[in-house]
Coordinates of C-alpha atoms and ligand atoms in Angstrom, one line a residue:
M59 CA 10.2 -7.5 -26.3
I60 CA 10.2 -4.8 -29.0
E61 CA 6.8 -5.9 -30.1
R62 CA 5.2 -6.0 -26.6
Y63 CA 6.5 -2.5 -25.8
S64 CA 6.4 -1.0 -29.3
R65 CA 3.9 1.7 -28.7
Q66 CA 5.7 2.8 -25.5
I67 CA 9.0 2.8 -27.3
L68 CA 7.5 5.0 -30.1
F69 CA 6.5 7.5 -27.5
D70 CA 9.5 9.9 -27.4
G71 CA 9.4 10.5 -23.6
I72 CA 10.4 6.8 -23.2
G73 CA 12.1 5.5 -26.4
E74 CA 14.3 2.4 -26.5
A75 CA 16.7 3.6 -23.9
G76 CA 13.8 4.4 -21.5
Q77 CA 12.3 1.0 -22.0
K78 CA 15.6 -0.7 -21.2
R79 CA 15.8 1.3 -18.0
L80 CA 12.2 0.3 -17.1
L81 CA 13.1 -3.4 -17.6
N82 CA 16.0 -3.1 -15.2
S83 CA 14.2 -1.1 -12.6
R84 CA 12.7 -2.0 -9.2
A85 CA 9.6 -0.6 -7.6
V86 CA 7.6 -1.3 -4.5
I87 CA 3.9 -0.7 -4.1
I88 CA 2.8 -0.4 -0.5
G89 CA -0.9 -1.1 -0.1
C90 CA -2.7 -3.1 -2.7
G91 CA -6.2 -1.8 -2.7
A92 CA -7.9 0.4 -5.3
L93 CA -4.8 2.6 -6.0
G94 CA -2.4 -0.3 -5.6
T95 CA -4.0 -2.6 -8.0
A96 CA -4.2 0.1 -10.6
Q97 CA -0.5 1.0 -10.1
A98 CA 0.6 -2.6 -10.2
E99 CA -1.3 -3.5 -13.4
S100 CA 0.1 -0.4 -15.2
L101 CA 3.7 -0.8 -14.1
A102 CA 3.6 -4.5 -15.0
R103 CA 2.2 -3.8 -18.5
A104 CA 4.8 -1.0 -18.9
G105 CA 7.6 -3.6 -18.2
V106 CA 9.0 -2.4 -14.8
G107 CA 11.3 -5.4 -14.3
R108 CA 10.8 -6.0 -10.6
L109 CA 7.7 -5.2 -8.6
R110 CA 7.2 -5.9 -4.9
I111 CA 3.6 -5.7 -3.7
V112 CA 3.0 -5.3 0.1
D113 CA -0.4 -5.6 1.7
R114 CA -1.8 -6.8 5.0
D115 CA -5.4 -7.5 4.0
F116 CA -7.4 -10.1 2.1
V117 CA -9.8 -9.7 -0.8
E118 CA -13.5 -9.1 0.1
V119 CA -16.6 -8.7 -2.1
S120 CA -16.9 -5.0 -1.2
N121 CA -13.5 -4.4 -2.9
L122 CA -14.6 -5.5 -6.3
Q123 CA -16.3 -2.2 -7.3
R124 CA -13.0 -0.4 -7.5
Q125 CA -10.1 -2.7 -6.9
T126 CA -9.6 -3.7 -10.5
M127 CA -7.7 -6.9 -11.0
F128 CA -9.4 -8.8 -8.2
T129 CA -12.2 -11.2 -9.1
E130 CA -15.1 -12.9 -7.3
M131 CA -12.9 -16.0 -7.1
D132 CA -10.2 -14.1 -5.1
A133 CA -12.9 -12.9 -2.7
R134 CA -14.4 -16.3 -2.3
E135 CA -11.0 -17.8 -1.6
R136 CA -10.2 -14.8 0.7
L137 CA -6.7 -14.6 -0.8
P138 CA -4.3 -12.1 0.6
K139 CA -4.4 -9.1 -1.7
A140 CA -0.7 -9.1 -2.4
V141 CA -0.9 -12.8 -3.5
A142 CA -4.0 -12.3 -5.6
C143 CA -2.3 -9.4 -7.3
I144 CA 0.9 -11.2 -8.3
N145 CA -1.2 -14.1 -9.5
H146 CA -2.9 -11.8 -12.0
L147 CA 0.3 -10.0 -12.9
A148 CA 1.9 -13.3 -13.9
K149 CA -0.9 -13.7 -16.5
I150 CA -0.5 -10.1 -17.7
N151 CA 3.3 -10.0 -18.1
S152 CA 5.4 -13.2 -17.5
D153 CA 8.7 -11.4 -18.3
I154 CA 8.8 -9.4 -15.1
K155 CA 9.6 -10.6 -11.6
T156 CA 7.1 -10.0 -8.9
E157 CA 7.1 -10.6 -5.2
A158 CA 4.1 -10.6 -2.8
V159 CA 4.7 -9.6 0.8
V160 CA 1.7 -10.3 3.1
A161 CA 2.6 -8.0 6.0
D162 CA 1.6 -5.0 8.0
V163 CA 4.1 -2.3 7.2
N164 CA 5.5 -0.8 10.4
H165 CA 8.8 0.6 11.8
S166 CA 10.3 -2.9 12.1
N167 CA 10.1 -3.8 8.4
V168 CA 9.6 -0.7 6.3
E169 CA 13.3 -0.1 5.7
R170 CA 13.9 -3.6 4.5
L171 CA 10.9 -3.4 2.2
I172 CA 12.0 -0.2 0.4
E173 CA 15.8 0.0 0.6
D174 CA 16.6 -1.9 -2.7
C175 CA 13.9 0.0 -4.7
E176 CA 14.2 3.1 -6.9
V177 CA 10.7 4.2 -6.2
V178 CA 8.1 3.6 -3.6
I179 CA 4.4 4.1 -4.6
D180 CA 1.8 4.9 -2.1
G181 CA -1.3 2.6 -2.3
T182 CA -2.1 2.8 1.4
D183 CA -5.2 4.1 3.1
N184 CA -3.8 5.8 6.2
F185 CA -1.6 8.6 7.3
S186 CA 0.5 6.8 9.9
T187 CA 1.8 4.5 7.2
R188 CA 2.5 7.4 4.8
Y189 CA 4.5 9.3 7.5
L190 CA 6.4 6.0 8.1
I191 CA 7.1 5.7 4.4
N192 CA 8.2 9.4 4.3
D193 CA 10.7 8.8 7.1
A194 CA 12.2 5.7 5.5
C195 CA 12.4 7.3 2.0
V196 CA 14.0 10.5 3.3
K197 CA 16.5 8.4 5.3
Y198 CA 17.4 6.3 2.3
K199 CA 17.0 9.1 -0.3
I200 CA 14.4 7.1 -2.3
N201 CA 11.7 8.8 -4.3
W202 CA 8.2 8.1 -3.3
I203 CA 4.8 9.0 -4.8
Y204 CA 2.0 10.0 -2.3
G205 CA -1.5 9.4 -3.4
A206 CA -4.9 9.2 -1.7
A207 CA -8.6 9.1 -2.7
V208 CA -11.9 9.2 -0.8
G209 CA -15.4 9.9 -2.2
S210 CA -14.8 11.8 -5.5
Y211 CA -11.7 13.6 -4.2
G212 CA -8.1 12.7 -4.7
V213 CA -4.6 14.1 -4.1
T214 CA -1.1 13.2 -5.2
M215 CA 2.5 14.5 -4.8
T216 CA 5.9 13.2 -5.8
I217 CA 8.5 13.4 -3.1
R218 CA 12.2 13.6 -4.0
P219 CA 14.1 13.8 -0.7
H220 CA 16.3 16.9 -0.3
I221 CA 15.5 18.0 -3.8
G222 CA 11.9 19.0 -3.2
P223 CA 9.7 19.1 -0.1
C224 CA 8.9 15.9 1.7
L225 CA 5.4 15.0 3.1
R226 CA 6.2 16.6 6.5
C227 CA 7.4 19.9 4.8
I228 CA 3.9 20.3 3.5
F229 CA 1.8 18.7 6.3
E230 CA 3.8 19.0 9.5
E231 CA 1.6 16.5 11.4
P232 CA -0.6 13.7 10.3
P233 CA -4.3 14.5 10.8
P234 CA -5.7 13.3 14.2
A235 CA -7.3 9.9 14.2
A236 CA -11.0 9.8 13.1
S237 CA -10.8 13.4 11.9
A238 CA -11.0 12.8 8.2
P239 CA -13.5 10.8 6.2
T240 CA -12.3 7.4 5.0
C241 CA -13.4 5.1 2.2
D242 CA -15.3 3.1 4.9
T243 CA -17.2 6.1 6.1
A244 CA -17.6 8.3 3.0
G245 CA -17.4 5.7 0.2
V246 CA -15.3 6.1 -2.9
I247 CA -15.9 5.9 -6.6
M248 CA -13.7 4.3 -9.2
P249 CA -13.0 7.3 -11.5
I250 CA -11.1 9.2 -8.8
I251 CA -8.9 6.2 -8.3
S252 CA -8.2 6.1 -12.0
V253 CA -7.2 9.8 -12.0
V254 CA -4.9 9.6 -9.0
A255 CA -3.3 6.3 -10.0
A256 CA -2.7 7.6 -13.6
V257 CA -0.8 10.6 -12.3
Q258 CA 1.2 8.5 -9.9
I259 CA 2.1 6.0 -12.6
S260 CA 3.1 8.7 -15.0
E261 CA 5.4 10.1 -12.3
A262 CA 6.9 6.7 -11.6
L263 CA 7.6 6.2 -15.3
K264 CA 9.3 9.6 -15.5
L265 CA 11.5 8.8 -12.4
L266 CA 12.4 5.3 -13.6
T267 CA 13.4 6.5 -17.0
G268 CA 15.3 9.5 -15.6
Q269 CA 13.0 12.1 -17.1
T270 CA 12.9 14.2 -13.9
E271 CA 12.4 17.5 -15.8
A272 CA 9.0 16.2 -16.7
L273 CA 7.8 15.7 -13.1
H274 CA 4.8 17.9 -12.2
R275 CA 6.4 19.4 -9.0
S276 CA 3.2 20.2 -7.3
L277 CA 0.5 19.1 -4.9
M278 CA -2.3 18.0 -7.3
Q279 CA -5.9 17.8 -6.1
F280 CA -8.9 16.6 -8.1
D281 CA -12.6 16.3 -7.5
V282 CA -14.2 14.4 -10.4
W283 CA -17.8 15.0 -9.0
R284 CA -17.4 18.8 -8.2
N285 CA -15.2 19.3 -11.3
D286 CA -12.5 21.0 -9.4
W287 CA -8.8 20.5 -10.4
R288 CA -6.1 22.3 -8.6
Q289 CA -2.3 22.4 -8.8
I290 CA -0.3 24.0 -6.0
R291 CA 3.4 24.6 -7.1
L292 CA 6.0 23.1 -4.8
N293 CA 9.3 24.9 -4.1
E294 CA 12.2 24.1 -1.9
P295 CA 12.3 21.7 1.1
T296 CA 11.5 23.5 4.4
P297 CA 14.9 24.0 6.2
D298 CA 13.6 23.2 9.7
C299 CA 11.4 20.2 8.6
Q300 CA 11.8 17.7 11.3
T301 CA 12.3 14.9 8.8
C302 CA 14.2 16.1 5.8
G303 CA 15.7 19.2 7.4
L304 CA 16.7 17.9 10.8
G305 CA 17.0 14.2 10.0
R306 CA 14.7 13.1 12.8
Y307 CA 12.8 9.9 12.0
E308 CA 10.2 9.8 14.7
M309 CA 8.1 7.1 12.9
L310 CA 11.1 4.8 12.4
E311 CA 12.2 5.1 16.0
A312 CA 8.8 4.1 17.5
E313 CA 9.2 1.8 20.5
A314 CA 8.7 -1.8 19.7
G315 CA 5.5 -2.7 21.4
D316 CA 2.4 -4.4 20.4
F317 CA 0.9 -3.1 17.1
A318 CA -2.7 -3.5 17.9
V319 CA -4.4 -1.2 15.5
T320 CA -8.1 -0.4 15.1
L321 CA -9.2 -0.5 11.5
C322 CA -11.5 2.5 11.5
G323 CA -15.1 2.2 10.5
R324 CA -14.9 -1.5 9.8
D325 CA -15.8 -3.0 13.1
A326 CA -12.5 -4.8 13.1
V327 CA -9.2 -4.7 14.9
Q328 CA -5.9 -5.9 13.8
V329 CA -3.6 -7.5 16.5
S330 CA 0.0 -8.3 15.8
P331 CA 2.3 -10.2 18.1
R332 CA 5.4 -8.4 19.5
Q333 CA 7.7 -10.5 17.3
T334 CA 7.0 -11.9 13.9
T335 CA 6.5 -15.6 14.1
Q336 CA 5.6 -18.5 11.8
V337 CA 2.3 -20.1 12.8
D338 CA 1.5 -23.7 11.9
L339 CA -1.9 -22.9 10.5
P340 CA -3.1 -26.5 9.8
A341 CA -2.2 -27.5 13.4
L342 CA -4.0 -24.5 14.8
A343 CA -7.0 -25.2 12.6
E344 CA -7.3 -28.6 14.2
R345 CA -7.2 -27.2 17.6
L346 CA -9.8 -24.6 16.8
R347 CA -12.4 -26.9 15.3
A348 CA -14.2 -27.3 18.6
A349 CA -14.3 -23.5 19.1
G350 CA -16.3 -22.7 15.9
E351 CA -16.4 -22.9 12.2
V352 CA -12.8 -23.0 10.8
K353 CA -11.7 -22.4 7.2
L354 CA -8.1 -22.8 6.0
N355 CA -6.1 -22.0 2.9
P356 CA -2.3 -21.9 2.5
Y357 CA -2.1 -18.3 3.6
L358 CA -4.6 -17.8 6.4
L359 CA -7.0 -19.4 8.8
R360 CA -10.5 -18.1 9.5
L361 CA -12.5 -18.8 12.7
R362 CA -16.1 -17.8 13.2
A363 CA -16.9 -17.9 16.9
G364 CA -20.1 -16.4 18.1
D365 CA -20.3 -12.8 17.0
Y366 CA -16.7 -12.6 16.1
E367 CA -14.6 -13.7 13.1
L368 CA -10.8 -14.1 13.4
T369 CA -8.6 -14.2 10.4
L370 CA -5.1 -15.3 11.2
F371 CA -2.1 -15.0 8.9
Q372 CA 1.1 -17.1 9.0
D373 CA 3.1 -14.3 10.6
G374 CA 0.9 -14.4 13.6
R375 CA -1.1 -11.3 12.8
A376 CA -4.9 -11.5 13.2
I377 CA -7.8 -9.3 12.0
I378 CA -10.7 -9.7 14.4
R379 CA -14.1 -8.6 13.2
G380 CA -17.1 -7.9 15.3
T381 CA -15.5 -5.4 17.6
D382 CA -13.7 -2.1 17.5
D383 CA -12.5 -2.4 21.0
V384 CA -8.8 -3.1 21.2
P385 CA -8.8 -4.9 24.6
T386 CA -11.6 -7.1 23.5
A387 CA -9.7 -7.9 20.3
R388 CA -6.5 -8.7 22.3
S389 CA -8.4 -10.9 24.6
L390 CA -10.0 -12.8 21.7
Y391 CA -6.5 -13.2 20.2
A392 CA -5.2 -14.5 23.5
K393 CA -8.2 -16.8 23.9
Y394 CA -8.1 -18.4 20.4
I395 CA -4.6 -17.9 19.2
G396 CA -2.6 -17.4 22.4
N397 CA 0.3 -15.1 23.0
Ligands
ZN1482 ZN1 10.7 17.7 4.8

């Protein structure tokens, strides 16, 4: 163990004591795309003892330009990103324990996914999940590290509930849907991912080794194409912040309903059943053979039917491509999967 981590132990910010703390620590990465894979690889190499990787999507060829770690084979097999990620982590560092969770993070599962971890790292691509993470982390007093990147621009901030401002202290409301560019509409280049992920990982290492005085305590913004780097100092939490000031967790208290979500700009809709179930994928594959071309692996089933492609996961969740209309997607779900 000393040899593997020797260069990190030599670094006086970590040392032998810091390395021991890392090996005994637990982190969760929510969203395993470009930022998430960079975070996962670095934390695994650094020897963070337990890593949970949560993602709802599967690997596609268009991910390979920036989602380091994934390979052409992962895309061909359409592996869930969380599973592909821990497969690679096992080859990078077999000393640590990893766990893949293939799931859509929502109000019904977020608390369970974060409550046993010391730090939550944002690898998501949307604000509703970030406000949900913020609610859960403030409620459980768990540190989390916000990060986002689109085009050549990126932003990051470390949230220590009640010690510094939370996400809602800074941005009172999430931006309205379809108001901001996304990676699917504006593209994204790899170097901004590396910058944002590098700052997030450094902050995670500081938190996990107890070096809180080294945290940057700011909202950091970077643009690697326009050569603009900004740092806005953060002060105290806002006393009347709905989340950390008043203790209202609006996102956690959302009514249980259906979680049909449009995946913006991708001509796809995700449909989740009201209650998590366990689908017998091989049996369903047999039933669907007459409806179209069916492919099956241990994690998901894919049906191509006419202009649509349905990908169904074991928990009953489906991603339906070929439409951005929620009712159409729900009806295809009902037609082929049934609910
Ligand atoms: Zn707040």
